[in-house]
Amino acid sequence: MTTTNAAQNRARAKAEYNAFLAVCPSRQLLDRISDKWVVLVLCALGGDGAGAPETPGPLRYSELARLLAGVSQKMLTQTLRSLERDGLLTRTVTPTVPVTVTYELTELGSSLHEVTRGLRNWAQNHMPEVLGHREEYDAR
Amino acid sequence: MTTTNAAQNRARAKAEYNAFLAVCPSRQLLDRISDKWVVLVLCALGGDGAGAPETPGPLRYSELARLLAGVSQKMLTQTLRSLERDGLLTRTVTPTVPVTVTYELTELGSSLHEVTRGLRNWAQNHMPEVLGHREEYDAR
DNA sequence: CGGAATCCTAACCGATACTG
DNA sequence: CAGTATCGGTTAGGATTCCG
């Protein structure tokens, strides 16, 4: 049998999900937003790049790659594509000799950036406190 | 000269990370926050449980499991443990006949809940717009 | 320069079974 | 009721190579 395979269980769970936690019909979006690279890309394009009042303007692919340092091009490209698809940023190709590609937040993207910035700020402000709790917990 | 192996690249990238995107020393926290179950648990305990003005009070393990429907107990337990460790919620065991365990947001957890609620609201409010962009993108 | 495609490993996560 | 432990499949995601 094994008729209860992964796909079926997924479908069932998904259905129950919308039924029960009806408060979150935005689950798919939440999943997408709750991605660390998404948050960081929004930070970078939103101008939170370097503490100092950076230009919130468009950034090239290589600039993003440098800003996000730890990211692989696969993840960066994947993230940028999904954000473009969702209308959160625009991708502009300038056919110079070596091609130039820039990314810029749309208005929709900017509005989300406001929220994710809040997340980032929270994390920054409360990190010491959280670290304290962790030590205390681990010491038990 | 494959001296540049994975581990080395990781270490190097990590170092650059803190140096370049120094704006995000809170990366670890961001990763933790950017978890879908974390957001949903905060929603539930924060009182966003059912649209109507729910009691933001403590919830039992089984109540959380029912609210989050799609979650496995493994993920739920794991999420609750990490949130407890970070001091975002408290776990209270009442030694009744079948033991009773309740979870409740701490002040720290409540403050984060405010932010994640913003995330959820954004997702809800802009979902149609995003879906529109997706269709448009996919149709190209 | 800015990707796309391939391979392959590690982590996540769900299902199941067992415990106090 | 509220977990813990284990196993196995799915997937995320890094390294590498090649293309326009």
Short mmCIF file of N, CA and C in Angstrom, two decimals, chain A residues 134 137, chain B residues 32 38 76-89:
data_model
loop_
_atom_site.label_atom_id
_atom_site.label_comp_id
_atom_site.label_asym_id
_atom_site.label_seq_id
_atom_site.Cartn_x
_atom_site.Cartn_y
_atom_site.Cartn_z
N ARG A 134 19.77 32.36 26.54
CA ARG A 134 20.31 31.08 26.06
C ARG A 134 21.34 30.52 27.02
N TYR A 137 19.66 29.18 30.00
CA TYR A 137 18.95 27.93 29.70
C TYR A 137 19.92 26.77 29.58
N ARG B 32 16.61 32.59 12.98
CA ARG B 32 15.68 31.94 13.87
C ARG B 32 14.29 32.54 13.75
N VAL B 38 7.88 29.52 13.86
CA VAL B 38 8.09 30.53 14.89
C VAL B 38 7.04 31.63 14.75
N LEU B 76 6.69 21.22 16.29
CA LEU B 76 6.09 22.06 17.31
C LEU B 76 6.95 22.06 18.58
N THR B 77 7.31 20.88 19.03
CA THR B 77 8.15 20.78 20.22
C THR B 77 9.47 21.49 20.02
N GLN B 78 10.06 21.24 18.88
CA GLN B 78 11.36 21.83 18.56
C GLN B 78 11.27 23.36 18.58
N THR B 79 10.22 23.87 17.96
CA THR B 79 10.03 25.32 17.91
C THR B 79 9.81 25.90 19.30
N LEU B 80 8.97 25.22 20.07
CA LEU B 80 8.68 25.70 21.42
C LEU B 80 9.94 25.70 22.29
N ARG B 81 10.76 24.64 22.15
CA ARG B 81 11.98 24.58 22.92
C ARG B 81 12.92 25.75 22.59
N SER B 82 13.07 26.00 21.33
CA SER B 82 14.00 27.06 20.94
C SER B 82 13.49 28.42 21.40
N LEU B 83 12.18 28.60 21.35
CA LEU B 83 11.61 29.88 21.79
C LEU B 83 11.75 30.03 23.30
N GLU B 84 11.62 28.90 24.00
CA GLU B 84 11.79 28.93 25.45
C GLU B 84 13.25 29.27 25.77
N ARG B 85 14.15 28.63 25.05
CA ARG B 85 15.57 28.85 25.28
C ARG B 85 15.95 30.31 25.06
N ASP B 86 15.32 30.93 24.09
CA ASP B 86 15.63 32.32 23.78
C ASP B 86 14.87 33.30 24.68
N GLY B 87 14.10 32.76 25.58
CA GLY B 87 13.39 33.62 26.52
C GLY B 87 12.19 34.32 25.92
N LEU B 88 11.63 33.76 24.86
CA LEU B 88 10.48 34.39 24.22
C LEU B 88 9.16 33.88 24.78
N LEU B 89 9.23 32.70 25.37
CA LEU B 89 8.02 32.18 26.02
C LEU B 89 8.39 31.35 27.24
#
